[in-house]
Coordinates of C-alpha atoms and ligand atoms in Angstrom, one line a residue:
M18 CA -2.2 31.8 7.0
V19 CA 1.0 30.6 8.8
E20 CA 0.4 29.9 12.7
R21 CA 3.2 31.2 14.5
A22 CA 4.6 29.2 17.8
S23 CA 3.6 31.9 19.9
D24 CA 0.1 32.0 18.6
I25 CA -0.4 28.6 19.9
K26 CA -1.9 28.0 23.0
T27 CA -0.8 24.7 25.1
V28 CA -1.2 22.7 27.8
Q29 CA 1.3 20.7 30.0
E30 CA 0.8 17.4 30.5
A31 CA 1.7 15.8 33.7
A32 CA 4.6 13.0 33.5
R33 CA 3.5 9.7 34.0
E34 CA 4.7 5.9 34.4
V35 CA 3.6 3.6 31.5
K36 CA 3.3 -0.2 31.9
V37 CA 5.6 -2.1 29.8
C38 CA 3.2 -4.6 28.4
R39 CA 5.4 -6.8 26.3
E40 CA 9.5 -6.9 25.4
A41 CA 10.6 -8.0 21.8
D42 CA 13.3 -8.0 19.4
V43 CA 11.0 -6.5 16.8
V44 CA 8.2 -4.2 17.0
V45 CA 6.5 -3.1 14.0
V46 CA 3.7 -0.6 14.0
G47 CA 1.2 -0.6 11.5
G48 CA -0.1 -3.7 9.7
G49 CA -0.6 -2.7 6.0
P50 CA 1.2 -4.2 3.1
G51 CA 4.4 -2.8 4.4
G52 CA 4.2 -3.1 8.3
H53 CA 2.5 -6.9 8.2
S54 CA 5.0 -8.3 5.5
A55 CA 7.8 -6.8 8.0
A56 CA 6.3 -8.6 10.8
I57 CA 6.0 -11.5 9.0
A58 CA 9.7 -11.5 7.5
A59 CA 10.9 -10.9 11.0
A60 CA 8.9 -13.5 12.8
R61 CA 10.2 -16.5 10.2
S62 CA 13.6 -15.0 10.3
G63 CA 13.4 -16.1 14.1
A64 CA 12.8 -12.7 15.8
R65 CA 10.4 -12.2 18.8
T66 CA 7.9 -10.0 16.8
V67 CA 5.0 -7.8 17.8
L68 CA 2.6 -6.1 15.5
V69 CA 0.5 -2.9 16.7
E70 CA -2.6 -2.0 14.4
R71 CA -4.8 0.9 15.1
Y72 CA -7.9 -0.8 13.5
G73 CA -9.5 -4.6 14.2
H74 CA -7.8 -6.2 11.2
L75 CA -4.6 -6.2 9.0
G76 CA -4.1 -4.9 5.3
G77 CA -3.9 -1.3 5.5
M78 CA -5.3 0.3 2.1
A79 CA -5.6 -3.3 0.4
T80 CA -8.4 -4.2 2.8
G81 CA -9.7 -1.3 5.0
G82 CA -8.5 0.9 2.2
I83 CA -10.7 -1.1 -0.2
V84 CA -7.6 -1.0 -2.8
I85 CA -8.1 -4.2 -4.3
Q86 CA -5.7 -4.3 -7.3
I87 CA -2.3 -5.5 -6.6
P88 CA -0.2 -4.5 -9.9
H89 CA 2.4 -4.6 -12.2
M90 CA 3.9 -7.7 -10.7
S91 CA 5.4 -8.6 -14.1
D92 CA 6.5 -6.8 -17.3
G93 CA 4.8 -8.4 -20.1
T94 CA 7.3 -11.5 -20.5
E95 CA 6.8 -15.1 -18.9
E96 CA 9.4 -13.5 -15.7
Q97 CA 7.7 -12.5 -13.0
Q98 CA 9.5 -9.8 -11.2
I99 CA 7.7 -9.5 -8.0
I100 CA 7.3 -12.8 -5.9
G101 CA 8.1 -13.1 -2.3
L102 CA 5.2 -12.1 0.0
T103 CA 3.1 -10.8 -2.8
Q104 CA 2.6 -14.2 -4.4
E105 CA 2.0 -15.9 -1.0
W106 CA -1.0 -13.5 -0.7
L107 CA -2.2 -14.5 -3.8
D108 CA -1.9 -18.0 -3.5
R109 CA -3.5 -18.1 -0.2
L110 CA -6.4 -15.9 -1.4
D111 CA -6.5 -18.4 -4.5
V112 CA -7.5 -21.6 -2.1
V113 CA -10.2 -19.5 -0.5
G114 CA -11.3 -18.0 -4.0
G115 CA -10.5 -14.4 -2.9
C116 CA -8.4 -13.4 -5.9
L117 CA -8.9 -12.8 -9.6
H118 CA -5.7 -12.7 -11.7
P119 CA -4.2 -14.4 -14.8
K120 CA -3.0 -18.2 -14.6
R121 CA 1.1 -18.3 -13.9
E122 CA 1.4 -20.3 -17.3
D123 CA -0.4 -17.6 -18.9
I124 CA 1.9 -14.7 -18.0
G125 CA 3.6 -13.1 -20.9
S126 CA 1.4 -14.8 -23.3
S127 CA 0.0 -12.9 -26.3
D128 CA -2.7 -15.2 -27.3
E129 CA -5.6 -13.1 -29.0
K130 CA -8.4 -14.7 -26.6
L131 CA -6.5 -14.3 -23.8
V132 CA -5.3 -10.6 -24.4
A133 CA -9.1 -9.7 -25.1
Y134 CA -10.4 -10.9 -22.1
W135 CA -7.5 -9.3 -19.4
R136 CA -7.5 -5.7 -21.6
R137 CA -10.5 -5.0 -19.7
F138 CA -8.8 -5.1 -16.4
M139 CA -6.6 -2.4 -16.1
G140 CA -2.9 -3.2 -15.5
N141 CA -3.3 -7.1 -17.1
V142 CA -1.9 -6.6 -20.6
I143 CA 1.1 -4.6 -21.7
H144 CA 2.0 -4.3 -25.3
G145 CA -0.3 -6.9 -26.1
R146 CA 0.8 -9.5 -23.7
I147 CA -0.7 -10.7 -20.4
K148 CA 1.2 -9.4 -17.3
Q149 CA 0.8 -10.3 -13.6
T150 CA -1.9 -7.8 -11.8
A151 CA -4.2 -9.3 -9.1
W152 CA -7.6 -8.2 -8.0
V153 CA -8.4 -9.1 -4.2
D154 CA -11.3 -9.7 -1.9
P155 CA -10.6 -7.2 0.8
E156 CA -12.7 -9.3 3.5
L157 CA -11.0 -12.7 2.8
L158 CA -7.7 -10.9 2.7
K159 CA -8.2 -9.9 6.1
C160 CA -8.5 -13.3 7.0
V161 CA -5.4 -14.5 5.3
L162 CA -3.4 -12.0 6.6
N163 CA -4.7 -12.9 10.4
D164 CA -3.6 -16.5 9.1
M165 CA 0.1 -15.3 8.4
V166 CA 0.3 -13.7 11.4
E167 CA -0.8 -16.4 13.8
E168 CA 1.3 -19.2 11.7
S169 CA 4.0 -17.0 12.1
G170 CA 4.2 -16.5 15.6
V171 CA 3.9 -12.9 15.8
K172 CA 2.3 -11.4 18.8
L173 CA -0.7 -9.3 17.5
Y174 CA -2.2 -6.3 19.1
L175 CA -5.3 -5.1 17.6
H176 CA -7.3 -1.8 18.2
S177 CA -4.1 -0.1 19.3
W178 CA -2.9 3.1 18.0
G179 CA 0.9 3.4 18.1
T180 CA 1.4 7.0 19.4
Q181 CA 4.9 7.6 20.2
A182 CA 8.5 6.1 19.5
I183 CA 10.3 5.5 23.3
A184 CA 13.9 7.2 22.1
D185 CA 16.7 7.9 23.9
K186 CA 20.1 9.4 23.1
G187 CA 19.5 8.9 19.3
K188 CA 18.2 5.2 19.5
V189 CA 14.5 4.0 19.3
Q190 CA 14.0 1.4 22.0
G191 CA 10.2 0.4 21.8
V192 CA 6.7 2.2 21.3
I193 CA 3.9 3.7 23.4
F194 CA 0.5 2.9 22.2
E195 CA -3.0 3.9 23.1
S196 CA -6.0 1.3 23.5
K197 CA -9.1 0.3 25.5
S198 CA -6.5 -1.1 27.6
G199 CA -5.1 2.3 28.2
R200 CA -1.4 3.7 27.6
Q201 CA 1.0 0.9 27.4
A202 CA 4.9 0.5 26.1
I203 CA 6.4 -2.3 24.3
L204 CA 10.2 -2.4 24.1
G205 CA 11.7 -3.5 21.3
K206 CA 15.8 -3.8 19.9
V207 CA 14.4 -2.5 16.2
V208 CA 11.2 -0.7 15.8
I209 CA 9.5 -0.7 12.4
D210 CA 7.4 2.3 11.3
G211 CA 4.8 0.6 9.0
T212 CA 2.0 3.2 9.5
G213 CA 2.4 4.4 5.9
D214 CA 2.5 8.0 7.2
G215 CA 5.4 7.9 9.1
D216 CA 3.6 8.4 12.3
L217 CA 6.7 7.4 14.6
L218 CA 9.3 9.5 12.6
P219 CA 8.8 12.8 14.9
S220 CA 8.6 11.1 18.0
A221 CA 11.9 9.0 17.2
G222 CA 13.9 12.0 16.1
A223 CA 13.9 10.8 12.6
E224 CA 14.5 13.6 10.0
F225 CA 11.3 13.4 7.2
D226 CA 9.6 15.4 4.5
G227 CA 6.2 15.7 4.7
R228 CA 5.7 18.0 1.9
L229 CA 3.1 17.1 -0.6
D230 CA 2.7 18.4 -4.1
P231 CA -1.3 18.8 -5.1
K232 CA -0.3 18.4 -8.5
I233 CA 1.1 14.9 -8.0
R234 CA -1.5 11.5 -7.5
S235 CA 0.1 10.6 -4.3
S236 CA -1.0 14.3 -2.4
N237 CA -4.8 13.2 -3.1
L238 CA -6.9 12.0 -0.6
A239 CA -9.8 9.4 -1.5
L240 CA -12.6 7.4 0.3
V241 CA -13.0 4.4 -1.8
F242 CA -16.3 2.8 -1.9
R243 CA -18.2 -0.6 -3.4
L244 CA -21.0 -0.8 -5.6
G245 CA -22.9 -4.1 -5.4
N246 CA -25.5 -5.7 -7.9
C247 CA -23.2 -4.3 -11.0
D248 CA -22.1 -6.2 -14.2
Y249 CA -18.5 -5.7 -14.9
Q250 CA -18.6 -7.2 -18.3
K251 CA -21.7 -5.2 -19.3
Y252 CA -19.9 -2.1 -18.3
C253 CA -17.1 -3.3 -20.7
D254 CA -19.2 -3.9 -23.2
F255 CA -20.9 -0.5 -23.4
R256 CA -17.2 1.0 -22.7
E257 CA -16.1 -0.8 -25.9
K258 CA -19.0 -0.3 -28.2
E259 CA -19.7 3.0 -27.5
P260 CA -16.5 4.7 -26.4
E261 CA -17.0 8.5 -27.3
R262 CA -20.7 8.1 -25.4
F263 CA -18.7 6.4 -22.2
R264 CA -16.3 9.3 -22.2
E265 CA -18.8 11.9 -22.2
L266 CA -20.5 10.2 -19.6
M267 CA -17.5 9.9 -17.4
A268 CA -16.7 13.3 -17.7
E269 CA -20.3 14.3 -16.7
L270 CA -20.1 12.2 -14.1
A271 CA -17.1 13.8 -12.6
R272 CA -18.8 17.2 -13.2
V273 CA -22.3 15.9 -11.2
A274 CA -20.1 14.4 -8.4
G275 CA -17.5 17.2 -8.0
T276 CA -14.4 15.0 -8.5
R277 CA -13.2 11.9 -10.7
L278 CA -14.7 8.7 -10.0
V279 CA -13.4 5.8 -11.5
P280 CA -15.3 2.4 -11.4
L281 CA -12.8 -0.6 -11.1
P282 CA -13.3 -4.3 -11.2
S283 CA -13.1 -6.8 -8.3
P284 CA -12.6 -10.8 -8.3
R285 CA -16.8 -10.7 -8.5
N286 CA -18.3 -9.5 -11.6
D287 CA -21.3 -7.9 -9.8
V288 CA -19.1 -6.1 -7.3
L289 CA -16.9 -2.9 -8.4
W290 CA -15.1 -0.6 -6.4
V291 CA -14.9 3.0 -7.1
N292 CA -11.5 5.0 -7.1
N293 CA -11.4 8.6 -6.5
W294 CA -8.9 11.7 -5.8
I295 CA -9.5 15.0 -3.7
P296 CA -6.7 17.2 -3.8
D297 CA -5.8 19.9 -1.6
L298 CA -6.3 18.1 1.9
N299 CA -3.4 17.1 4.0
C300 CA -3.5 13.4 5.3
M301 CA -1.5 14.6 8.4
N302 CA -4.0 16.9 9.5
V303 CA -7.2 15.5 11.4
E304 CA -9.2 18.4 10.1
D305 CA -8.7 17.7 6.6
L306 CA -9.5 13.9 7.2
T307 CA -12.7 14.9 8.9
T308 CA -13.5 17.1 6.1
L309 CA -13.1 14.1 3.7
E310 CA -14.8 11.6 5.3
V311 CA -18.1 14.3 5.2
E312 CA -17.8 15.7 1.8
M313 CA -16.7 12.0 0.1
R314 CA -20.1 10.8 1.4
K315 CA -22.2 13.5 -0.5
I316 CA -19.8 13.1 -3.6
M317 CA -20.8 9.4 -3.5
L318 CA -24.3 10.1 -3.2
R319 CA -24.7 12.4 -6.2
G320 CA -22.2 10.2 -8.1
H321 CA -24.0 7.2 -7.5
D322 CA -27.3 8.6 -8.2
F323 CA -26.1 9.8 -11.7
M324 CA -24.3 6.4 -12.4
K325 CA -27.5 4.6 -11.5
K326 CA -30.0 6.8 -14.1
N327 CA -26.9 7.0 -16.6
I328 CA -24.8 4.2 -17.5
P329 CA -25.2 0.8 -18.2
T330 CA -24.8 -1.7 -15.4
F331 CA -25.3 0.6 -12.3
E332 CA -29.4 0.5 -13.0
N333 CA -30.1 -1.7 -9.8
S334 CA -26.4 -1.2 -8.2
F335 CA -26.5 -0.2 -4.0
I336 CA -23.7 1.1 -2.2
M337 CA -22.4 -2.0 -0.6
D338 CA -19.8 0.1 1.8
T339 CA -17.2 2.8 2.4
A340 CA -13.4 2.2 3.2
S341 CA -12.9 2.1 6.9
Q342 CA -9.3 3.6 6.0
T343 CA -8.9 7.0 4.6
G344 CA -7.3 6.7 1.3
T345 CA -3.8 8.3 1.7
R346 CA -1.5 7.7 -0.9
G347 CA 1.5 9.8 0.5
G348 CA 2.4 11.3 4.0
R349 CA 5.8 11.5 5.8
R350 CA 8.6 10.6 3.8
L351 CA 11.8 9.3 6.0
I352 CA 15.0 11.1 4.8
G353 CA 17.1 8.1 4.8
E354 CA 20.8 6.9 3.9
C355 CA 19.9 7.0 0.5
I356 CA 16.8 9.3 -1.1
V357 CA 15.2 7.6 -4.0
T358 CA 14.8 10.2 -7.1
K359 CA 12.6 10.1 -9.8
E360 CA 15.6 10.4 -11.8
D361 CA 17.3 7.6 -10.5
L362 CA 14.1 5.4 -11.1
Q363 CA 13.7 6.6 -14.4
A364 CA 17.3 5.7 -15.3
G365 CA 16.9 2.5 -14.1
K366 CA 19.7 2.9 -11.6
K367 CA 21.3 0.0 -9.8
Y368 CA 22.2 -0.4 -6.6
D369 CA 24.5 -2.7 -4.6
D370 CA 22.3 -3.1 -1.7
A371 CA 18.9 -3.6 -3.9
I372 CA 16.4 -5.5 -2.0
A373 CA 13.7 -5.4 -4.6
V374 CA 13.3 -5.0 -8.3
I375 CA 9.9 -3.7 -9.6
P376 CA 8.8 -3.7 -13.3
R377 CA 8.1 -0.3 -14.7
F378 CA 4.2 0.1 -15.4
D379 CA 4.9 0.1 -19.2
A380 CA 8.4 -2.2 -19.5
L381 CA 8.2 -5.1 -22.0
G382 CA 11.1 -6.9 -20.7
D383 CA 14.1 -6.6 -18.7
T384 CA 15.7 -3.3 -19.6
D385 CA 15.8 -0.7 -17.0
H386 CA 13.6 -2.2 -14.1
V387 CA 13.7 0.0 -11.0
Q388 CA 15.6 -1.2 -8.1
I389 CA 14.8 -0.3 -4.5
P390 CA 17.7 0.4 -2.0
Y391 CA 17.8 -1.2 1.5
R392 CA 19.4 2.3 2.8
C393 CA 16.1 4.1 1.9
L394 CA 14.5 2.1 4.9
V395 CA 17.2 3.4 7.0
P396 CA 17.2 6.8 9.2
T397 CA 20.3 9.0 8.5
K398 CA 20.6 9.9 12.4
V399 CA 18.4 7.4 14.7
D400 CA 19.5 4.1 15.2
G401 CA 17.2 0.8 16.0
L402 CA 14.5 2.0 13.4
L403 CA 13.5 1.3 10.1
V404 CA 10.2 2.0 7.9
A405 CA 8.3 -0.2 5.7
G406 CA 6.0 0.7 3.0
R407 CA 5.2 4.1 1.4
S408 CA 7.1 6.6 3.7
F409 CA 10.2 5.1 2.2
S410 CA 13.0 7.7 1.7
S411 CA 12.3 9.0 -1.7
D412 CA 11.4 12.3 -3.3
M413 CA 7.7 13.1 -3.9
A414 CA 7.6 12.2 -7.3
A415 CA 9.9 8.6 -7.0
N416 CA 7.4 8.0 -4.1
N417 CA 4.7 8.7 -6.3
M418 CA 6.2 5.8 -8.8
V419 CA 6.9 3.3 -6.3
N420 CA 4.4 3.5 -3.5
L421 CA 1.8 0.5 -4.7
I422 CA 1.0 -2.1 -2.4
P423 CA 3.5 -5.0 -3.9
H424 CA 6.3 -2.4 -4.0
C425 CA 5.2 -2.0 -0.2
I426 CA 5.1 -5.4 0.7
A427 CA 8.3 -6.1 -0.9
M428 CA 9.9 -3.1 1.3
G429 CA 8.4 -4.5 4.5
Q430 CA 9.7 -8.1 3.5
A431 CA 13.3 -6.7 3.4
A432 CA 12.7 -4.2 6.8
G433 CA 11.4 -7.4 8.6
T434 CA 14.6 -9.7 7.3
A435 CA 17.1 -7.0 8.2
A436 CA 15.5 -6.1 11.4
A437 CA 15.9 -9.7 12.5
I438 CA 19.7 -10.0 11.0
A439 CA 20.5 -7.3 13.0
V440 CA 19.2 -8.7 16.2
K441 CA 20.7 -12.0 15.7
D442 CA 24.0 -10.5 14.7
G443 CA 23.9 -7.9 17.4
V444 CA 24.3 -4.8 15.2
N445 CA 22.6 -1.9 14.2
V446 CA 20.2 -1.9 11.4
R447 CA 22.4 0.4 9.5
D448 CA 25.4 -2.2 9.7
V449 CA 23.4 -5.3 8.8
S450 CA 25.4 -7.3 6.2
I451 CA 23.9 -6.5 2.8
K452 CA 24.9 -10.1 1.5
A453 CA 23.2 -11.8 4.6
L454 CA 20.1 -9.9 3.8
Q455 CA 19.9 -10.4 0.0
D456 CA 20.7 -14.0 0.3
S457 CA 18.0 -14.6 2.7
L458 CA 15.4 -12.2 0.6
A459 CA 16.4 -15.0 -2.2
R460 CA 15.7 -17.7 0.1
Q461 CA 12.3 -16.0 0.4
S462 CA 11.7 -16.0 -3.3
V463 CA 12.3 -12.4 -4.0
P464 CA 14.2 -12.1 -7.1
L465 CA 17.2 -9.8 -6.9
P466 CA 20.0 -9.0 -9.2
Q467 CA 23.0 -11.5 -9.1
V468 CA 21.6 -13.5 -5.8
S469 CA 20.1 -16.8 -7.0
S470 CA 17.4 -18.4 -4.4
T471 CA 20.1 -21.5 -3.9
S472 CA 22.6 -18.7 -2.2
S473 CA 23.2 -19.8 1.2
Ligands
LIG27 C1 -7.7 5.4 -3.2 C2 -6.1 4.7 -3.2 C3 -6.0 4.0 -4.5 C4 -4.6 3.3 -4.9 N1 -4.8 2.5 -6.0 C5 -4.0 1.3 -5.9 C6 -3.7 0.5 -6.5 O1 -4.9 0.1 -7.5 N2 -3.2 -0.6 -6.5 C7 -1.7 -0.7 -5.6 O2 -1.0 -1.4 -5.4 N3 -1.6 0.5 -4.9 C8 -3.0 1.3 -4.8 N4 -2.6 2.6 -4.0 C9 -1.6 2.9 -3.1 C10 -1.4 1.7 -2.0 O3 -2.6 1.5 -1.5 C11 -0.7 2.5 -0.7 O4 0.5 2.8 -1.3 C12 -0.2 1.3 0.1 O5 -1.3 0.5 0.6 C13 0.8 1.5 1.3 O6 1.2 0.7 1.9 P1 1.7 1.0 3.6 O7 1.7 -0.6 4.2 O8 2.7 1.7 3.3 O9 0.6 1.7 4.2 P2 -1.2 1.5 4.3 O10 -1.3 0.7 3.5 O11 -1.7 2.9 4.3 O12 -1.0 0.8 6.0 C14 -0.7 1.4 7.0 C15 -1.4 0.6 8.0 O13 -0.9 1.1 9.4 C16 -1.9 1.6 10.3 N5 -1.6 2.5 11.1 C17 -1.7 3.6 10.9 N6 -1.2 4.5 11.6 C18 -1.2 4.0 12.4 C19 -1.0 4.0 14.1 N7 -0.3 5.2 14.6 N8 -0.7 3.0 15.2 C20 -0.8 1.7 14.5 N9 -1.4 1.4 13.4 C21 -1.5 2.5 12.4 C22 -3.1 1.3 9.5 O14 -4.3 1.4 10.0 C23 -2.5 0.6 8.3 O15 -3.2 -0.9 8.6 C24 -4.1 3.6 -3.7 C25 -4.2 4.2 -2.8 C26 -5.2 5.0 -2.4 C27 -5.3 5.9 -1.2

């Protein structure tokens, strides 16, 4: 039933003064892959930067959501297309033993033994060659992301929920956030919405598209959970030796649980995370989010009971944790200066303002890698605002294709760099020099077409 405006009962909020707790060049709301990367890139580019995050840790879906696969960074050749801050996550995680991925020198290899090993991990082998996909420890990643923030000089507000953009005459000038300290404001020359769901877009006056098609992946919600005391190699042995029986059991698991549950590996052989897809719930509706949390826990109990009794490796497993962040794959999508479409991506459309090159899942070699244009981070009308992450300007199908963690990191790195350039040059974000932006990204190890890392 459609609710008419006249049916809705409202109350009038009293106008009130809000304390300005900080002034900055760049204010980023949301500390997930997109927002964290935007803040790091802005601060490293010399901007006074503030990052506001609603939870007590950073990382968004990659930590709180327990989405711990960072996939498709290369295309099956020896080249790696996604480097930049994504690679820095991996390098820093390696130091603390928080990451499992093929060695750099093995990327593109067709060595039989290596391929047989990595084939057991989804997204690590393409056309018989090794490609770069990493599996990360979410708790260690939280620590690494904090270190990056501290080292780059970003002012961090955790437990702070960004509620409203401060906008006047079509220009965003800061944000209001709520926390245990009350309602406060931060003023900024550029605000970056890294909330994933585009939470600031309505109050900023930016155009957006919030439609979701229940048939596509990104419209499905999830509540990921982890199981401990498993044995991933034993699970793979069973899957390989008895494929028919494995398929039957997985189908039965979905029937018993009430939805598809897919166990996936982690950096530890004894810990698996369980991906899931719940359709027909809207991540921008609080009642749907509540339903998801309640129902998914029932599904988890039913599913885990079945797994323990029927699937080799789960006999003595236990539920280790559930994600603190609801698994939202889609949300509001900005209507930006360029709307990326599925057809553009499929055609491998090239952009003069490309800020990221993304290998296709099934690509082997550089034929038609996907490019992301800067303009899909820039709103059409509102000034002083950028998006970083999965709310980039795109149609539903394109968003579904390129909103994965490394893609969001790449968009965030570009948004933060562009914001810092806009502040330094005293121009609006839509007028940032594309050459300056691309050259800066190249110096940050972001491979871009026709830009070399030595560009000055
Ligand atoms: C179940 C599931 C499985 C997935 N599988 C994979 C996979 O295997 N590999 C992969 O690469 N991608 C996967 N994805 C997609 C990927 O996780 C997301 O698209 C990606 O994390 C989006 O990054 P983001 O920074 O845009 O948003 P998010 O990761 O959602 O981060 C948003 C951040 O903003 C914060 N925030 C939100 N609103 C506010 C607010 N109002 N104020 C302050 N802070 C706020 C959040 O707490 C969070 O930290 C999956 C997603 C889901 C849900």
